[in-house]
mmCIF file of C-alpha atoms in Angstrom:
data_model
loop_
_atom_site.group_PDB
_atom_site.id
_atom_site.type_symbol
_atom_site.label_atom_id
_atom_site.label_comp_id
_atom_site.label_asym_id
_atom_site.label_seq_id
_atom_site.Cartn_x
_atom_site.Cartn_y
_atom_site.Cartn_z
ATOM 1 C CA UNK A 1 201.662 101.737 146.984
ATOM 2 C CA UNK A 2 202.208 100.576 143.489
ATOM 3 C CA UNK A 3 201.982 103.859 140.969
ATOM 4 C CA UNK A 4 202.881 103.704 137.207
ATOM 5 C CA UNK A 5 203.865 106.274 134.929
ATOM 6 C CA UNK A 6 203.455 106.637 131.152
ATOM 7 C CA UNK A 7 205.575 109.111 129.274
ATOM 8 C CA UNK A 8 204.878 110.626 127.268
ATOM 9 C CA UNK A 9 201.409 111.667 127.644
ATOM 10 C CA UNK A 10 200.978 112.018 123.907
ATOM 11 C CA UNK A 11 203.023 111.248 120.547
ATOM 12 C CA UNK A 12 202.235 112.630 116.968
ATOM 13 C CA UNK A 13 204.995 110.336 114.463
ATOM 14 C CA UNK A 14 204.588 110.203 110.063
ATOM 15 C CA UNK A 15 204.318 107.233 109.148
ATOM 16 C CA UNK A 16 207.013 104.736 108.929
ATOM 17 C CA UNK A 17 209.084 105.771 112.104
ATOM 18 C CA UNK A 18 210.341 103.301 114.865
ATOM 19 C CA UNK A 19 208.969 104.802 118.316
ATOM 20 C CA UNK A 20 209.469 103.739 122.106
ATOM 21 C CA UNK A 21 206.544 103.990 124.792
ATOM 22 C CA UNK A 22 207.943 104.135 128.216
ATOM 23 C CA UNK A 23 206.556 102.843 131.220
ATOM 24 C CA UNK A 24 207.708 102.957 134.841
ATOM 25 C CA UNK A 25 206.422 101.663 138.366
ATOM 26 C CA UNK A 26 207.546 102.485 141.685
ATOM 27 C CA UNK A 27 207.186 99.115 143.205
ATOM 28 C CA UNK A 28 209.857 96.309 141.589
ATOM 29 C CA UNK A 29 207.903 93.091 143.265
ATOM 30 C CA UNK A 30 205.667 93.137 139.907
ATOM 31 C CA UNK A 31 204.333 89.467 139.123
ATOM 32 C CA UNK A 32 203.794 90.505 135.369
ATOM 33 C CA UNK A 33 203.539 93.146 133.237
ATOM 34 C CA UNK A 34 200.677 94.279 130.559
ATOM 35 C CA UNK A 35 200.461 96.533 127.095
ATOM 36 C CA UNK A 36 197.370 97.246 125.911
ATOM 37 C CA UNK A 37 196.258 99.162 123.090
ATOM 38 C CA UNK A 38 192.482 100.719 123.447
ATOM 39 C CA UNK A 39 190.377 102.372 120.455
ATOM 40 C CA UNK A 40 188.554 105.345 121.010
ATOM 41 C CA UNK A 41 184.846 104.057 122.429
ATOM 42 C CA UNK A 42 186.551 100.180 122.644
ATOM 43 C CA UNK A 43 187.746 98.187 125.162
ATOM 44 C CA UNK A 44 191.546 96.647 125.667
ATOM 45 C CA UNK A 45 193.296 94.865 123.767
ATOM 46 C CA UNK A 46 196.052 93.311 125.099
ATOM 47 C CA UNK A 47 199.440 93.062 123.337
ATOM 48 C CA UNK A 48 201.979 91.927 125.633
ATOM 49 C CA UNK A 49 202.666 90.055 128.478
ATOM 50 C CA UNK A 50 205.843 89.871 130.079
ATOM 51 C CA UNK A 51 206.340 87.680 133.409
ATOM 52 C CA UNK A 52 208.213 89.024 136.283
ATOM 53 C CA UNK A 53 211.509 86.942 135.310
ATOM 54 C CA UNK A 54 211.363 87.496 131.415
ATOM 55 C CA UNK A 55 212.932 90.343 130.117
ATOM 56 C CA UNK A 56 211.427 90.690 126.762
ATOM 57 C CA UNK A 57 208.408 89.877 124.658
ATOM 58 C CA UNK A 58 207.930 90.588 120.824
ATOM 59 C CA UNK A 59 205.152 90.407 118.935
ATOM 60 C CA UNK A 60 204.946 91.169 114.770
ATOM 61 C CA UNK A 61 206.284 94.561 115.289
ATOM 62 C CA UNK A 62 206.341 95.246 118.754
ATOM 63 C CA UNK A 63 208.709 94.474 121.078
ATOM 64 C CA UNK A 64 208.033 95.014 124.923
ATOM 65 C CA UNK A 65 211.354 95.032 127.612
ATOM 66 C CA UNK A 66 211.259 94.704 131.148
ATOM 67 C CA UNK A 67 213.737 96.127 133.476
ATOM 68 C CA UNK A 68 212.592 94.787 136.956
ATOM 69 C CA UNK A 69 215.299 96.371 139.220
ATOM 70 C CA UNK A 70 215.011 100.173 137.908
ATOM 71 C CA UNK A 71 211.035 100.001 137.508
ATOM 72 C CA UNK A 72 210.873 100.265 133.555
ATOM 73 C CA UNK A 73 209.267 98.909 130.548
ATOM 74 C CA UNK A 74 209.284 100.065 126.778
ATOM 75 C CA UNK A 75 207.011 98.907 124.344
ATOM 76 C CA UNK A 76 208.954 99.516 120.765
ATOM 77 C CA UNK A 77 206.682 99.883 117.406
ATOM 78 C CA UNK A 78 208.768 99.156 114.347
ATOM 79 C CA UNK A 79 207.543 100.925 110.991
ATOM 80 C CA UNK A 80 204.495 102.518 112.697
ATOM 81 C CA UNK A 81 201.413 102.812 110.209
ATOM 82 C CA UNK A 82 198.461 104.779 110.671
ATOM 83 C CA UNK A 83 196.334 101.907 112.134
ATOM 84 C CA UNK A 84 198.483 101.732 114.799
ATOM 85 C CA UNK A 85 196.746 105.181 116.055
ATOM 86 C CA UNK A 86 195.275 104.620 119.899
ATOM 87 C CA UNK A 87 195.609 104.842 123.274
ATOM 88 C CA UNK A 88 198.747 102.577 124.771
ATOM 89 C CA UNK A 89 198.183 101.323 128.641
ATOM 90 C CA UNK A 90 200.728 99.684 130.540
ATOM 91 C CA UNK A 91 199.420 97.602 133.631
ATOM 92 C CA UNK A 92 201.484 96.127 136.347
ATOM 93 C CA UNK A 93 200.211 93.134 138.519
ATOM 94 C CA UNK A 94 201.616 93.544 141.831
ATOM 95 C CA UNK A 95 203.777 89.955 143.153
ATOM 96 C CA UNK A 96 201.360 89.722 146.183
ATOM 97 C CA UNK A 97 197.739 91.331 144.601
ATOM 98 C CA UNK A 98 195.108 90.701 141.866
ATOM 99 C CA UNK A 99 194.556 93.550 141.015
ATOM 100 C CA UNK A 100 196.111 95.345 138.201
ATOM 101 C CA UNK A 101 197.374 98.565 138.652
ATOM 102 C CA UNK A 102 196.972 101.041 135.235
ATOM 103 C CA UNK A 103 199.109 104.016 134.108
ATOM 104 C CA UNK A 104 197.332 106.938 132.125
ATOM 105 C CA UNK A 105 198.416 105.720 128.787
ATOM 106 C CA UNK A 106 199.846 107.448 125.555
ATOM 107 C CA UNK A 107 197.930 108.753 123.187
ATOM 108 C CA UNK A 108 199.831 107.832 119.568
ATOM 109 C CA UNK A 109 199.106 109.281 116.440
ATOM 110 C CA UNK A 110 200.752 108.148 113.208
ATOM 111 C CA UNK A 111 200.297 110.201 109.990
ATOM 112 C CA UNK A 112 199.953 109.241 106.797
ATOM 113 C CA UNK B 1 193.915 85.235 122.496
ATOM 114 C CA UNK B 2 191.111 84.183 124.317
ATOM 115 C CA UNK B 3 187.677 87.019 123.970
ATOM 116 C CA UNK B 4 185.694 88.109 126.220
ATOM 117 C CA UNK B 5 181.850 89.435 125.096
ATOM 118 C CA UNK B 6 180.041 92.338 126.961
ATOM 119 C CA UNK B 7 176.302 92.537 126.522
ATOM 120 C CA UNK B 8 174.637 95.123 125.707
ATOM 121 C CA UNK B 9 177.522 97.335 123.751
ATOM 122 C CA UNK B 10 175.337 100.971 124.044
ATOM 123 C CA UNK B 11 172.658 101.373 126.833
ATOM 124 C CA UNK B 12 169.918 104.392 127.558
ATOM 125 C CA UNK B 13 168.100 104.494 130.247
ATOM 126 C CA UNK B 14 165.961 106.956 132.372
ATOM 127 C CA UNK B 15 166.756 107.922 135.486
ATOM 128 C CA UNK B 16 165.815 105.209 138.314
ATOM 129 C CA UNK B 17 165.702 101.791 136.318
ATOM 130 C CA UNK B 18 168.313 99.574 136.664
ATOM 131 C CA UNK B 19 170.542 98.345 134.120
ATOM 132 C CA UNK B 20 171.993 94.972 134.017
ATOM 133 C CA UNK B 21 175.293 94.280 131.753
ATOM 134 C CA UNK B 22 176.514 91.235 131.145
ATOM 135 C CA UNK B 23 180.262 89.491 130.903
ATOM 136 C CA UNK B 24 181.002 86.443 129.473
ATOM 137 C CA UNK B 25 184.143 84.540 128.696
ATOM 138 C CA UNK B 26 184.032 82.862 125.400
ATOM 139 C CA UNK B 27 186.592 80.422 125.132
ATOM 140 C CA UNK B 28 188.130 80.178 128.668
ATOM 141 C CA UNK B 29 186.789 79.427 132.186
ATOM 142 C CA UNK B 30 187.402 82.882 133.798
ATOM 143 C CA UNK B 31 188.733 81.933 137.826
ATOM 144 C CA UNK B 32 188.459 86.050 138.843
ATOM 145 C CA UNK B 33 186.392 88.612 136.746
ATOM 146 C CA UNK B 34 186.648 92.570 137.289
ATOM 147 C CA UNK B 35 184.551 95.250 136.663
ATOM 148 C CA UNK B 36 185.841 98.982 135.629
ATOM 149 C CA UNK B 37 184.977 102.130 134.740
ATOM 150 C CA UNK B 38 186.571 104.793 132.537
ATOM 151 C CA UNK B 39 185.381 108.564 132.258
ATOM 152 C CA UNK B 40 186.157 110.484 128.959
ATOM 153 C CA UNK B 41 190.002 110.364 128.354
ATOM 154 C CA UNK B 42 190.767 109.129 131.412
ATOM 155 C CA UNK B 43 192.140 105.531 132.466
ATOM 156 C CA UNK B 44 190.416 102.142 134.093
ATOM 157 C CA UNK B 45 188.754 102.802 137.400
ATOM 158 C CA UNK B 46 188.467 99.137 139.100
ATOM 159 C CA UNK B 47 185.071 98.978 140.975
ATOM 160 C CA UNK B 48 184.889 95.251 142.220
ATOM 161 C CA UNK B 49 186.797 92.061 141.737
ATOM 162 C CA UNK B 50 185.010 88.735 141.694
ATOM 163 C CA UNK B 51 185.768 85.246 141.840
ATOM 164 C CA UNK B 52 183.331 82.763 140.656
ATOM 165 C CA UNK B 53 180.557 81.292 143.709
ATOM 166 C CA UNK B 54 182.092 84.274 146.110
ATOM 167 C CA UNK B 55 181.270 87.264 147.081
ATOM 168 C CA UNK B 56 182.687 90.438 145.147
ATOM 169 C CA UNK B 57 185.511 92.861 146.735
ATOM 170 C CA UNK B 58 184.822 95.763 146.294
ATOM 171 C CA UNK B 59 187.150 98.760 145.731
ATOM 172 C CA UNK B 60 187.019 101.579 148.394
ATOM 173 C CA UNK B 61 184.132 104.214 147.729
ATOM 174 C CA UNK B 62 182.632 102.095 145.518
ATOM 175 C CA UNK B 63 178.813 101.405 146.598
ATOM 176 C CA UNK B 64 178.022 97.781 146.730
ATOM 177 C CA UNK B 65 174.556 98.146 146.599
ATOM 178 C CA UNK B 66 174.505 100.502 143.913
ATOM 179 C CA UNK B 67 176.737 98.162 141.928
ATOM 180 C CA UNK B 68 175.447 95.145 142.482
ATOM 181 C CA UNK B 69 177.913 92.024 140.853
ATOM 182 C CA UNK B 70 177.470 88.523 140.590
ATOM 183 C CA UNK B 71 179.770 85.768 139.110
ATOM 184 C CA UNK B 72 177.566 82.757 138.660
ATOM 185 C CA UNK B 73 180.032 80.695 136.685
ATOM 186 C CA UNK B 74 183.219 80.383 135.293
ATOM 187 C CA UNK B 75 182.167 82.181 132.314
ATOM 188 C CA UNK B 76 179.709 84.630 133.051
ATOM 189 C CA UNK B 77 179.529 88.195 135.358
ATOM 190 C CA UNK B 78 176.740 90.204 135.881
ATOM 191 C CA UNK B 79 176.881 93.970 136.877
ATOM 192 C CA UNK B 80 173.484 95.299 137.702
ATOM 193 C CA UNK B 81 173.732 99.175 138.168
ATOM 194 C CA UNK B 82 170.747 99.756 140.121
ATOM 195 C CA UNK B 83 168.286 103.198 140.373
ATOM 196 C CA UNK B 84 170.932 104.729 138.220
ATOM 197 C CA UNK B 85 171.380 108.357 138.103
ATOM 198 C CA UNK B 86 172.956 110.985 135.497
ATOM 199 C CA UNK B 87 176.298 110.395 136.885
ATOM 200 C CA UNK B 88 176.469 106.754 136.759
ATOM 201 C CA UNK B 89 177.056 107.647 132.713
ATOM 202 C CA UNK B 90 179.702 106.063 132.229
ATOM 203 C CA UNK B 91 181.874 103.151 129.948
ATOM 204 C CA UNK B 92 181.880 100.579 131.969
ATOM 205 C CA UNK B 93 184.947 97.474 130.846
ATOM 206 C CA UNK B 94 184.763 94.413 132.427
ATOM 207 C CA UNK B 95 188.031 91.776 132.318
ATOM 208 C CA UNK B 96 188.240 88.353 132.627
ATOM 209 C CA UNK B 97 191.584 86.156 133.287
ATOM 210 C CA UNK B 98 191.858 82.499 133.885
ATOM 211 C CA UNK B 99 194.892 80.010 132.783
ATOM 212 C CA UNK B 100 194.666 80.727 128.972
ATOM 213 C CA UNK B 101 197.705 79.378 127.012
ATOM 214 C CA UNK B 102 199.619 78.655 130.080
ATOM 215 C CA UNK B 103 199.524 82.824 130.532
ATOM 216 C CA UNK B 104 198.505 84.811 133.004
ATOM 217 C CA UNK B 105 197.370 87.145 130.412
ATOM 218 C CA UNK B 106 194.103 89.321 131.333
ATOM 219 C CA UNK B 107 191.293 90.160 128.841
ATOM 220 C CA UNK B 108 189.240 92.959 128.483
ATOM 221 C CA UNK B 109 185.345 92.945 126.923
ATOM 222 C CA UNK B 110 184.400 95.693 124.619
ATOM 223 C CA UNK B 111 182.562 97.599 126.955
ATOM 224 C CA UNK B 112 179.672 98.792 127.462
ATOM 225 C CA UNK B 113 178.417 102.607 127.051
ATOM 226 C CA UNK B 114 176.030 103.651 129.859
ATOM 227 C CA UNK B 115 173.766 106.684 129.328
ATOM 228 C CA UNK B 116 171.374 107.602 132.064
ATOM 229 C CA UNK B 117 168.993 110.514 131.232
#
């Protein structure tokens, strides 16, 4: 069975700083992989896809990796600002499944 | 990216109506919808896939005739939560993914905040 693991649980960074959100999964057959940001009382937004055979995906300032074989991800925010403040979920599809399958997320806060 | 709308955004109810809350892809033809709920500070809960003229799968203690679901077309998903109860308050997300930009890529509506009192 497919688990996924966010670490940490929370993150408190001033403004400015480069920070790394990890993400593992138990199960390497993945078919893709997700980041999502949520808002307090919102739904997800999603950031970043990255396929089972890519190994990277960037986006303005973020940049997600993939490491299939030892089960991680990272999702790197360069110069964080305050409005990058919210929850950060990392979702695996499984290779054979539908369904996606949702760690507990990070909590980020950036300071101004 | 492609957006998907939930309808209504805030819902109160008393106890024993049902509520109905709609999904709709905007700008894509959505081949699988889901439906999930999250309890304060805690992650997605899926309760049901659908795919579009099928049946919906439901996830396992989920009550299928409490949540009743129903994917009419490509762009629109119905979750009807019926007689609700107290602790059917909940924020419930539905997500939508179909072939958008040659991606894979699932999307995620608003939400929708469910009080029963």
């Amino acid at each position: 069975k497919q688990e996924v693991t966010q670490i940490p649980a929370a993150l408190s960074v001033p403004e400015g700083e480069n920070l790394v959100l990890n993400c593992s999964f138990t199960d390497s057959a993945i078919y893709n992989l997700q980041w999502f940001r949520q808002d307090p009382g919102k739904g997800l937004t999603s950031l970043l896809l990255i396929q089972s055979s890519q190994r990277e995906q960037t986006s303005g300032r973020l940049n997600a990796s993939l490491d299939k074989s030892s089960g991680r991800s990272t999702l790197y925010i360069a110069a964080s600002q305050p409005g990058d403040s919210a929850t950060y979920l990392c979702a695996v599809r499984p290779r054979y499944g539908n369904k996606l399958v949702f760690g507990a997320g990070t909590i980020l806060r950036v300071k101004s | 990216g492609a957006v998907v709308s939930q309808h209504p955004s805030r819902v109160i109810c008393k106890s024993g109506t049902s509520v109905k809350i709609e999904c709709r892809s905007l700008d894509f033809q959505a081949t699988t919808m889901f439906w999930y709920r999250q309890f304060p500070k805690k992650s997605l809960m899926l309760m049901a896939t659908s795919n579009e003229g099928s049946k919906a799968t439901y996830e396992q203690g989920v009550e299928k005739d409490k949540f009743l679901i129903n994917h009419a077309s490509l762009t629109l998903s119905t979750l009807t939560v019926t007689s609700a109860h107290p602790e059917d308050s909940s924020f419930y997300i539905c997500s939508a993914r179909g072939l958008v930009d040659m991606s894979d890529t699932q999307y995620f509506g608003p939400g929708t905040r469910l009080t029963v009192l």
